[in-house]
Amino acid sequence: MIQNDTIIALATPSGAGAIAVIRLSGIDAVKLVSENFQSVTDGKKLSSQKTHTIHLGHIVDANKTMDEVLVSIFKNPNSYTGEDVIEISCHGSPYIQQEIIQLFLRKGCRMANAGEFTLRAFLNGKLDLSQAEAVADLIASDNEASHQIAMQQMRGGFSSEIAKLREELLNFASLIELELDFAEEDVEFADRTQFRDLIDRIIFVLKRLIDSFAVGNVIKNGIPVAIVGEPNVGKSTLLNALLNEERAIVSEIAGTTRDTIEDEISVGGIGFRFIDTAGIRETQDVVESIGIKKTFEKIEQSQVTVYLFDSEKGISDLKTIQIEIEKIKNKYPQKPLLIIANKIDKLDDNQLASLQEAIPEVKLLSAKTGFGVEQLTNSLLKLINTGALRNNETIVTNTRHYDALLKAFEEIQKVKHGLDSGLSGDLMAIDVREALYYFGLITGEVTNDDLLGNIFANFCIGK
Ligand SMILES: Nc1nc2c(ncn2[C@@H]2O[C@H](COP(=O)(O)OP(=O)(O)OP(=O)(O)O)[C@@H](O)[C@H]2O)c(=O)[nH]1
Ligand SMILES: [Mg+2]
């Protein structure tokens, strides 16, 4: 699997820009660039320059000068990939980018696959697997929370904890296996009290990490919030107010929104995905009824439901609204529900007071004036348990890690039961080995080509 041929790719986004960076990594990176580089300082040879230096000059092919560039040199092992790496910062015209890449492909480079630079970093021991995966998460992060989690994972917070426990467990595994060689003598090399203590610590850590996934998953993907209610109550107006742009069409005609409209914003560092839905009512209109069916699907898929009603109707026809609220509560008893009276700009203080009395949990809002919008986003934040995030605890966001943690947890439970019931050493050793296997999957001590292929295929080319 380990290859050190020289790979090349554009590291910056494709298209025109002020500057583009082309990256090469591999055994011939320095030599190839050196042969096609003319320093502004006469006679300066790139190949004899020190690592971590930058050089101004021209990329030339035969006698043709392609661009004035800056070349950065990183010699192995002190580079991102652990190999010799060259970064060429050229002018960001797509033509220049392609000309330079084509030149080095002709000279013997190979176009890098998605994530191949990071794959090499992993294979050369610069990163463990979960850190490598965090690189992709970091690039994909688009809000403060997902950024924070990815940074923490990249720095190794999570995998170093796992690696340390794995090490300790490995130690005990060897001792237990050693006992098997002395089965006749009935000795115990592995101190059972210490062993039990380690198992308890592992269970504690695994449980915390497994529980964190619920938070992590939500943060990574954005929290879906469905905005529902009868036609014309102001759902689309609220969406626009939340997003601060005219995203959805608003009109006084009931049934304006026929399909669902979604958009994401960051509130307090957490990504919320708001879903504006078609108003719920009995209708003969085929298109509208499809939209209404979708509304219920969206409630199912969302983490939080925001139920909006027209506060004037709250005064004139309270019963209907109370019935609606009960219906949603009965249908989705587990889902957090925020009840919002919209258009409160149309009510006077007495009416508002009686509305609040009738529906104690109601939140008052005017999507038109913006009153109550901030309070609504605050309520949403409170619903999401992000305590772990604020406390800077490790949060698991990766499904692959989650699966491995669950399996490891299962195996460790077996070990614990084994200890409690005085299971023989040979059987216990099997469970310990299984747990070790799943720990290793996370950090990459245990891998196979399929697994690596899957992980790195999701990276961008050039990373
Ligand atoms: N006075 C007042 N009018 C509002 C408020 N919010 C929305 N409206 C008006 O109510 C009407 C309906 O608003 P929409 O946002 O289209 O309502 P909707 O719930 O998306 O309606 P459908 O898509 O048809 O289900 C529009 O004329 C809005 O201008 C508000 O807070 N106060
Ligand atoms: Mg609408």
PDB file of C-alpha atoms in Angstrom, residues 89-342:
ATOM      1  CA  SER A  89       2.415  29.458  -5.224  1.00  0.00           C
ATOM      2  CA  CYS A  90       1.654  30.733  -8.687  1.00  0.00           C
ATOM      3  CA  HIS A  91      -0.691  33.348 -10.111  1.00  0.00           C
ATOM      4  CA  GLY A  92      -4.222  32.074  -9.887  1.00  0.00           C
ATOM      5  CA  SER A  93      -5.210  31.850 -13.532  1.00  0.00           C
ATOM      6  CA  PRO A  94      -6.714  28.462 -14.389  1.00  0.00           C
ATOM      7  CA  TYR A  95      -4.512  28.473 -17.512  1.00  0.00           C
ATOM      8  CA  ILE A  96      -1.296  28.884 -15.501  1.00  0.00           C
ATOM      9  CA  GLN A  97      -2.427  26.291 -12.948  1.00  0.00           C
ATOM     10  CA  GLN A  98      -3.072  23.742 -15.664  1.00  0.00           C
ATOM     11  CA  GLU A  99       0.134  24.516 -17.573  1.00  0.00           C
ATOM     12  CA  ILE A 100       2.258  23.969 -14.478  1.00  0.00           C
ATOM     13  CA  ILE A 101       0.425  20.785 -13.457  1.00  0.00           C
ATOM     14  CA  GLN A 102       0.641  19.427 -17.033  1.00  0.00           C
ATOM     15  CA  LEU A 103       4.372  20.180 -17.124  1.00  0.00           C
ATOM     16  CA  PHE A 104       5.049  18.096 -14.029  1.00  0.00           C
ATOM     17  CA  LEU A 105       2.754  15.312 -15.186  1.00  0.00           C
ATOM     18  CA  ARG A 106       4.866  15.115 -18.361  1.00  0.00           C
ATOM     19  CA  LYS A 107       8.000  15.019 -16.212  1.00  0.00           C
ATOM     20  CA  GLY A 108       6.738  11.957 -14.357  1.00  0.00           C
ATOM     21  CA  CYS A 109       4.437  13.096 -11.569  1.00  0.00           C
ATOM     22  CA  ARG A 110       1.092  11.413 -11.056  1.00  0.00           C
ATOM     23  CA  MET A 111      -2.174  13.231 -10.395  1.00  0.00           C
ATOM     24  CA  ALA A 112      -3.011  12.765  -6.696  1.00  0.00           C
ATOM     25  CA  ASN A 113      -6.169  10.913  -5.717  1.00  0.00           C
ATOM     26  CA  ALA A 114      -8.678  12.456  -3.319  1.00  0.00           C
ATOM     27  CA  GLY A 115      -7.107  12.708   0.128  1.00  0.00           C
ATOM     28  CA  GLU A 116      -3.864  11.096  -0.995  1.00  0.00           C
ATOM     29  CA  PHE A 117      -1.642  13.691   0.705  1.00  0.00           C
ATOM     30  CA  THR A 118      -3.403  13.035   4.011  1.00  0.00           C
ATOM     31  CA  LEU A 119      -3.366   9.268   3.380  1.00  0.00           C
ATOM     32  CA  ARG A 120       0.408   9.483   3.036  1.00  0.00           C
ATOM     33  CA  ALA A 121       0.581  11.545   6.220  1.00  0.00           C
ATOM     34  CA  PHE A 122      -1.287   8.733   7.967  1.00  0.00           C
ATOM     35  CA  LEU A 123       0.802   5.933   6.452  1.00  0.00           C
ATOM     36  CA  ASN A 124       3.969   7.784   7.443  1.00  0.00           C
ATOM     37  CA  GLY A 125       2.757   8.152  11.012  1.00  0.00           C
ATOM     38  CA  LYS A 126       2.280  11.934  10.920  1.00  0.00           C
ATOM     39  CA  LEU A 127      -1.371  11.586  11.984  1.00  0.00           C
ATOM     40  CA  ASP A 128      -3.432   8.756  13.355  1.00  0.00           C
ATOM     41  CA  LEU A 129      -6.561   7.780  11.501  1.00  0.00           C
ATOM     42  CA  SER A 130      -9.011   9.793  13.550  1.00  0.00           C
ATOM     43  CA  GLN A 131      -6.789  12.868  13.219  1.00  0.00           C
ATOM     44  CA  ALA A 132      -6.669  12.373   9.458  1.00  0.00           C
ATOM     45  CA  GLU A 133     -10.451  12.165   9.383  1.00  0.00           C
ATOM     46  CA  ALA A 134     -10.635  15.362  11.401  1.00  0.00           C
ATOM     47  CA  VAL A 135      -8.765  17.143   8.596  1.00  0.00           C
ATOM     48  CA  ALA A 136     -11.729  16.474   6.292  1.00  0.00           C
ATOM     49  CA  ASP A 137     -14.161  17.580   9.007  1.00  0.00           C
ATOM     50  CA  LEU A 138     -12.184  20.763   9.538  1.00  0.00           C
ATOM     51  CA  ILE A 139     -12.351  21.636   5.856  1.00  0.00           C
ATOM     52  CA  ALA A 140     -16.099  20.917   5.869  1.00  0.00           C
ATOM     53  CA  SER A 141     -16.798  22.817   9.088  1.00  0.00           C
ATOM     54  CA  ASP A 142     -19.006  25.832   8.535  1.00  0.00           C
ATOM     55  CA  ASN A 143     -19.834  26.929  12.050  1.00  0.00           C
ATOM     56  CA  GLU A 144     -18.047  27.536  15.304  1.00  0.00           C
ATOM     57  CA  ALA A 145     -19.147  24.306  16.975  1.00  0.00           C
ATOM     58  CA  SER A 146     -18.202  21.909  14.181  1.00  0.00           C
ATOM     59  CA  HIS A 147     -14.938  23.791  13.765  1.00  0.00           C
ATOM     60  CA  GLN A 148     -14.142  23.442  17.452  1.00  0.00           C
ATOM     61  CA  ILE A 149     -14.855  19.716  17.432  1.00  0.00           C
ATOM     62  CA  ALA A 150     -12.757  19.095  14.331  1.00  0.00           C
ATOM     63  CA  MET A 151      -9.845  21.101  15.721  1.00  0.00           C
ATOM     64  CA  GLN A 152      -9.951  19.158  18.945  1.00  0.00           C
ATOM     65  CA  GLN A 153     -10.015  15.848  17.127  1.00  0.00           C
ATOM     66  CA  MET A 154      -7.198  16.906  14.845  1.00  0.00           C
ATOM     67  CA  ARG A 155      -5.050  17.791  17.811  1.00  0.00           C
ATOM     68  CA  GLY A 156      -5.624  14.199  18.911  1.00  0.00           C
ATOM     69  CA  GLY A 157      -7.672  14.806  22.056  1.00  0.00           C
ATOM     70  CA  PHE A 158      -9.955  11.900  21.441  1.00  0.00           C
ATOM     71  CA  SER A 159      -7.618   9.390  19.882  1.00  0.00           C
ATOM     72  CA  SER A 160      -4.829   9.915  22.376  1.00  0.00           C
ATOM     73  CA  GLU A 161      -7.268   9.009  25.140  1.00  0.00           C
ATOM     74  CA  ILE A 162      -8.268   5.857  23.280  1.00  0.00           C
ATOM     75  CA  ALA A 163      -4.663   5.020  22.416  1.00  0.00           C
ATOM     76  CA  LYS A 164      -3.628   5.304  26.056  1.00  0.00           C
ATOM     77  CA  LEU A 165      -6.404   3.008  27.261  1.00  0.00           C
ATOM     78  CA  ARG A 166      -5.618   0.578  24.475  1.00  0.00           C
ATOM     79  CA  GLU A 167      -1.989   0.504  25.572  1.00  0.00           C
ATOM     80  CA  GLU A 168      -2.949  -0.316  29.169  1.00  0.00           C
ATOM     81  CA  LEU A 169      -5.391  -2.951  28.029  1.00  0.00           C
ATOM     82  CA  LEU A 170      -2.806  -4.470  25.727  1.00  0.00           C
ATOM     83  CA  ASN A 171      -0.498  -4.757  28.688  1.00  0.00           C
ATOM     84  CA  PHE A 172      -3.089  -6.721  30.643  1.00  0.00           C
ATOM     85  CA  ALA A 173      -3.888  -8.872  27.628  1.00  0.00           C
ATOM     86  CA  SER A 174      -0.256  -9.950  27.465  1.00  0.00           C
ATOM     87  CA  LEU A 175      -0.180 -10.754  31.180  1.00  0.00           C
ATOM     88  CA  ILE A 176      -3.362 -12.823  30.969  1.00  0.00           C
ATOM     89  CA  GLU A 177      -2.038 -14.658  27.953  1.00  0.00           C
ATOM     90  CA  LEU A 178       1.187 -15.299  29.810  1.00  0.00           C
ATOM     91  CA  GLU A 179      -0.810 -16.927  32.603  1.00  0.00           C
ATOM     92  CA  LEU A 180      -2.148 -19.393  30.041  1.00  0.00           C
ATOM     93  CA  ASP A 181       1.387 -20.639  29.441  1.00  0.00           C
ATOM     94  CA  PHE A 182       1.636 -21.426  33.145  1.00  0.00           C
ATOM     95  CA  ALA A 183      -1.827 -22.927  33.451  1.00  0.00           C
ATOM     96  CA  GLU A 184      -0.528 -25.897  35.450  1.00  0.00           C
ATOM     97  CA  GLU A 185       0.950 -23.695  38.154  1.00  0.00           C
ATOM     98  CA  ASP A 186      -2.201 -21.632  38.649  1.00  0.00           C
ATOM     99  CA  VAL A 187      -0.455 -18.243  38.854  1.00  0.00           C
ATOM    100  CA  GLU A 188      -1.914 -14.768  38.297  1.00  0.00           C
ATOM    101  CA  PHE A 189       0.390 -12.262  36.644  1.00  0.00           C
ATOM    102  CA  ALA A 190      -2.415  -9.829  35.955  1.00  0.00           C
ATOM    103  CA  ASP A 191      -3.475  -8.205  39.211  1.00  0.00           C
ATOM    104  CA  ARG A 192      -7.240  -8.631  39.135  1.00  0.00           C
ATOM    105  CA  THR A 193      -7.956  -5.545  41.238  1.00  0.00           C
ATOM    106  CA  GLN A 194      -5.934  -3.321  38.938  1.00  0.00           C
ATOM    107  CA  PHE A 195      -7.473  -5.007  35.950  1.00  0.00           C
ATOM    108  CA  ARG A 196     -10.978  -4.384  37.220  1.00  0.00           C
ATOM    109  CA  ASP A 197     -10.047  -0.784  37.911  1.00  0.00           C
ATOM    110  CA  LEU A 198      -8.850  -0.354  34.322  1.00  0.00           C
ATOM    111  CA  ILE A 199     -11.996  -1.964  32.930  1.00  0.00           C
ATOM    112  CA  ASP A 200     -14.133   0.420  34.984  1.00  0.00           C
ATOM    113  CA  ARG A 201     -12.162   3.399  33.722  1.00  0.00           C
ATOM    114  CA  ILE A 202     -12.538   2.191  30.136  1.00  0.00           C
ATOM    115  CA  ILE A 203     -16.274   1.723  30.566  1.00  0.00           C
ATOM    116  CA  PHE A 204     -16.557   5.234  31.981  1.00  0.00           C
ATOM    117  CA  VAL A 205     -14.641   6.809  29.084  1.00  0.00           C
ATOM    118  CA  LEU A 206     -16.426   4.774  26.416  1.00  0.00           C
ATOM    119  CA  LYS A 207     -19.813   5.658  27.840  1.00  0.00           C
ATOM    120  CA  ARG A 208     -19.006   9.348  27.822  1.00  0.00           C
ATOM    121  CA  LEU A 209     -17.745   9.209  24.234  1.00  0.00           C
ATOM    122  CA  ILE A 210     -20.734   7.174  23.066  1.00  0.00           C
ATOM    123  CA  ASP A 211     -23.149   9.602  24.716  1.00  0.00           C
ATOM    124  CA  SER A 212     -21.382  12.550  23.144  1.00  0.00           C
ATOM    125  CA  PHE A 213     -22.276  11.269  19.694  1.00  0.00           C
ATOM    126  CA  ALA A 214     -25.848  12.470  20.016  1.00  0.00           C
ATOM    127  CA  VAL A 215     -24.581  16.013  20.530  1.00  0.00           C
ATOM    128  CA  GLY A 216     -21.795  15.631  18.010  1.00  0.00           C
ATOM    129  CA  ASN A 217     -24.005  14.368  15.263  1.00  0.00           C
ATOM    130  CA  VAL A 218     -26.436  17.178  15.726  1.00  0.00           C
ATOM    131  CA  ILE A 219     -23.682  19.778  15.635  1.00  0.00           C
ATOM    132  CA  LYS A 220     -22.020  18.335  12.588  1.00  0.00           C
ATOM    133  CA  ASN A 221     -25.143  18.114  10.487  1.00  0.00           C
ATOM    134  CA  GLY A 222     -27.010  21.133  11.751  1.00  0.00           C
ATOM    135  CA  ILE A 223     -30.117  20.845  13.858  1.00  0.00           C
ATOM    136  CA  PRO A 224     -33.241  20.517  11.717  1.00  0.00           C
ATOM    137  CA  VAL A 225     -36.103  22.683  12.962  1.00  0.00           C
ATOM    138  CA  ALA A 226     -39.484  22.365  11.248  1.00  0.00           C
ATOM    139  CA  ILE A 227     -41.691  25.457  11.206  1.00  0.00           C
ATOM    140  CA  VAL A 228     -45.298  24.290  10.959  1.00  0.00           C
ATOM    141  CA  GLY A 229     -48.793  25.690  11.305  1.00  0.00           C
ATOM    142  CA  GLU A 230     -51.935  26.558   9.393  1.00  0.00           C
ATOM    143  CA  PRO A 231     -51.747  28.417   6.091  1.00  0.00           C
ATOM    144  CA  ASN A 232     -51.057  32.152   6.277  1.00  0.00           C
ATOM    145  CA  VAL A 233     -49.889  32.250   9.895  1.00  0.00           C
ATOM    146  CA  GLY A 234     -46.511  33.683   8.852  1.00  0.00           C
ATOM    147  CA  LYS A 235     -44.209  30.648   8.635  1.00  0.00           C
ATOM    148  CA  SER A 236     -42.372  31.924   5.572  1.00  0.00           C
ATOM    149  CA  THR A 237     -42.137  35.412   7.067  1.00  0.00           C
ATOM    150  CA  LEU A 238     -40.533  33.866  10.157  1.00  0.00           C
ATOM    151  CA  LEU A 239     -38.070  31.891   8.044  1.00  0.00           C
ATOM    152  CA  ASN A 240     -37.065  35.080   6.274  1.00  0.00           C
ATOM    153  CA  ALA A 241     -36.712  36.899   9.595  1.00  0.00           C
ATOM    154  CA  LEU A 242     -34.513  34.116  10.977  1.00  0.00           C
ATOM    155  CA  LEU A 243     -32.328  34.045   7.891  1.00  0.00           C
ATOM    156  CA  ASN A 244     -32.386  37.804   7.501  1.00  0.00           C
ATOM    157  CA  GLU A 245     -33.143  37.544   3.804  1.00  0.00           C
ATOM    158  CA  GLU A 246     -36.128  37.141   1.500  1.00  0.00           C
ATOM    159  CA  ARG A 247     -35.685  33.419   1.073  1.00  0.00           C
ATOM    160  CA  ALA A 248     -39.319  32.286   0.922  1.00  0.00           C
ATOM    161  CA  ILE A 249     -42.245  33.872  -0.870  1.00  0.00           C
ATOM    162  CA  VAL A 250     -44.641  35.603   1.486  1.00  0.00           C
ATOM    163  CA  SER A 251     -48.184  36.555   0.540  1.00  0.00           C
ATOM    164  CA  GLU A 252     -51.581  37.099   2.091  1.00  0.00           C
ATOM    165  CA  ILE A 253     -52.900  34.157   0.065  1.00  0.00           C
ATOM    166  CA  ALA A 254     -53.285  30.999   2.138  1.00  0.00           C
ATOM    167  CA  GLY A 255     -51.325  28.089   0.681  1.00  0.00           C
ATOM    168  CA  THR A 256     -48.437  30.145  -0.703  1.00  0.00           C
ATOM    169  CA  THR A 257     -45.742  27.658   0.259  1.00  0.00           C
ATOM    170  CA  ARG A 258     -46.417  24.445  -1.640  1.00  0.00           C
ATOM    171  CA  ASP A 259     -43.116  22.684  -1.098  1.00  0.00           C
ATOM    172  CA  THR A 260     -40.671  22.793   1.789  1.00  0.00           C
ATOM    173  CA  ILE A 261     -37.892  25.384   1.833  1.00  0.00           C
ATOM    174  CA  GLU A 262     -34.763  24.863   3.893  1.00  0.00           C
ATOM    175  CA  ASP A 263     -31.826  27.007   4.839  1.00  0.00           C
ATOM    176  CA  GLU A 264     -29.179  26.989   7.488  1.00  0.00           C
ATOM    177  CA  ILE A 265     -27.883  29.655   9.850  1.00  0.00           C
ATOM    178  CA  SER A 266     -25.530  29.584  12.763  1.00  0.00           C
ATOM    179  CA  VAL A 267     -26.962  30.541  16.136  1.00  0.00           C
ATOM    180  CA  GLY A 268     -24.559  30.764  19.060  1.00  0.00           C
ATOM    181  CA  GLY A 269     -22.062  28.726  17.104  1.00  0.00           C
ATOM    182  CA  ILE A 270     -24.519  25.919  16.354  1.00  0.00           C
ATOM    183  CA  GLY A 271     -25.874  25.299  12.874  1.00  0.00           C
ATOM    184  CA  PHE A 272     -29.673  25.283  12.690  1.00  0.00           C
ATOM    185  CA  ARG A 273     -31.437  24.140   9.551  1.00  0.00           C
ATOM    186  CA  PHE A 274     -34.830  25.792   9.380  1.00  0.00           C
ATOM    187  CA  ILE A 275     -37.498  24.121   7.307  1.00  0.00           C
ATOM    188  CA  ASP A 276     -40.446  26.198   6.149  1.00  0.00           C
ATOM    189  CA  THR A 277     -43.352  23.943   5.327  1.00  0.00           C
ATOM    190  CA  ALA A 278     -46.677  24.068   3.554  1.00  0.00           C
ATOM    191  CA  GLY A 279     -49.475  25.132   5.897  1.00  0.00           C
ATOM    192  CA  ILE A 280     -51.459  22.244   7.371  1.00  0.00           C
ATOM    193  CA  ARG A 281     -55.176  22.159   6.423  1.00  0.00           C
ATOM    194  CA  GLU A 282     -57.735  20.014   4.643  1.00  0.00           C
ATOM    195  CA  THR A 283     -57.488  20.731   0.944  1.00  0.00           C
ATOM    196  CA  GLN A 284     -58.665  19.403  -2.430  1.00  0.00           C
ATOM    197  CA  ASP A 285     -55.659  20.917  -4.200  1.00  0.00           C
ATOM    198  CA  VAL A 286     -53.396  18.029  -5.217  1.00  0.00           C
ATOM    199  CA  VAL A 287     -50.156  20.029  -5.188  1.00  0.00           C
ATOM    200  CA  GLU A 288     -50.916  21.565  -1.826  1.00  0.00           C
ATOM    201  CA  SER A 289     -51.890  18.232  -0.313  1.00  0.00           C
ATOM    202  CA  ILE A 290     -48.574  16.731  -1.407  1.00  0.00           C
ATOM    203  CA  GLY A 291     -46.893  19.664   0.343  1.00  0.00           C
ATOM    204  CA  ILE A 292     -48.891  19.002   3.498  1.00  0.00           C
ATOM    205  CA  LYS A 293     -47.923  15.339   3.463  1.00  0.00           C
ATOM    206  CA  LYS A 294     -44.314  16.480   3.226  1.00  0.00           C
ATOM    207  CA  THR A 295     -44.835  18.754   6.220  1.00  0.00           C
ATOM    208  CA  PHE A 296     -45.488  15.734   8.409  1.00  0.00           C
ATOM    209  CA  GLU A 297     -42.443  13.977   7.004  1.00  0.00           C
ATOM    210  CA  LYS A 298     -40.394  17.054   7.878  1.00  0.00           C
ATOM    211  CA  ILE A 299     -41.663  17.037  11.440  1.00  0.00           C
ATOM    212  CA  GLU A 300     -40.553  13.409  11.672  1.00  0.00           C
ATOM    213  CA  GLN A 301     -37.084  14.264  10.424  1.00  0.00           C
ATOM    214  CA  SER A 302     -36.564  17.366  12.513  1.00  0.00           C
ATOM    215  CA  GLN A 303     -35.162  17.603  16.028  1.00  0.00           C
ATOM    216  CA  VAL A 304     -37.432  20.418  17.098  1.00  0.00           C
ATOM    217  CA  THR A 305     -40.867  21.526  15.939  1.00  0.00           C
ATOM    218  CA  VAL A 306     -41.875  25.175  15.950  1.00  0.00           C
ATOM    219  CA  TYR A 307     -45.664  25.453  15.843  1.00  0.00           C
ATOM    220  CA  LEU A 308     -46.857  28.842  14.721  1.00  0.00           C
ATOM    221  CA  PHE A 309     -50.365  30.236  14.948  1.00  0.00           C
ATOM    222  CA  ASP A 310     -51.977  33.578  14.202  1.00  0.00           C
ATOM    223  CA  SER A 311     -52.517  35.326  17.532  1.00  0.00           C
ATOM    224  CA  GLU A 312     -55.764  36.893  16.277  1.00  0.00           C
ATOM    225  CA  LYS A 313     -57.090  33.409  15.786  1.00  0.00           C
ATOM    226  CA  GLY A 314     -55.751  32.611  19.249  1.00  0.00           C
ATOM    227  CA  ILE A 315     -58.282  35.142  20.528  1.00  0.00           C
ATOM    228  CA  SER A 316     -61.211  34.354  18.251  1.00  0.00           C
ATOM    229  CA  ASP A 317     -60.846  30.566  17.969  1.00  0.00           C
ATOM    230  CA  LEU A 318     -58.631  29.383  20.797  1.00  0.00           C
ATOM    231  CA  LYS A 319     -60.214  25.928  20.912  1.00  0.00           C
ATOM    232  CA  THR A 320     -59.047  24.985  17.385  1.00  0.00           C
ATOM    233  CA  ILE A 321     -55.493  25.991  18.202  1.00  0.00           C
ATOM    234  CA  GLN A 322     -55.463  24.064  21.444  1.00  0.00           C
ATOM    235  CA  ILE A 323     -56.712  21.005  19.581  1.00  0.00           C
ATOM    236  CA  GLU A 324     -53.954  21.426  16.964  1.00  0.00           C
ATOM    237  CA  ILE A 325     -51.302  21.672  19.675  1.00  0.00           C
ATOM    238  CA  GLU A 326     -52.631  18.566  21.398  1.00  0.00           C
ATOM    239  CA  LYS A 327     -52.593  16.705  18.075  1.00  0.00           C
ATOM    240  CA  ILE A 328     -48.931  17.473  17.470  1.00  0.00           C
ATOM    241  CA  LYS A 329     -48.022  16.622  21.055  1.00  0.00           C
ATOM    242  CA  ASN A 330     -49.801  13.276  20.798  1.00  0.00           C
ATOM    243  CA  LYS A 331     -48.332  12.464  17.448  1.00  0.00           C
ATOM    244  CA  TYR A 332     -44.738  13.351  18.434  1.00  0.00           C
ATOM    245  CA  PRO A 333     -44.588  13.011  22.200  1.00  0.00           C
ATOM    246  CA  GLN A 334     -40.769  12.842  22.312  1.00  0.00           C
ATOM    247  CA  LYS A 335     -40.037  15.836  20.132  1.00  0.00           C
ATOM    248  CA  PRO A 336     -39.396  19.243  21.679  1.00  0.00           C
ATOM    249  CA  LEU A 337     -42.158  21.636  20.623  1.00  0.00           C
ATOM    250  CA  LEU A 338     -42.077  25.419  20.717  1.00  0.00           C
ATOM    251  CA  ILE A 339     -45.464  27.116  20.522  1.00  0.00           C
ATOM    252  CA  ILE A 340     -45.404  30.543  18.974  1.00  0.00           C
ATOM    253  CA  ALA A 341     -48.156  33.138  18.695  1.00  0.00           C
ATOM    254  CA  ASN A 342     -47.271  35.208  15.630  1.00  0.00           C
TER     255      ASN A 342
END
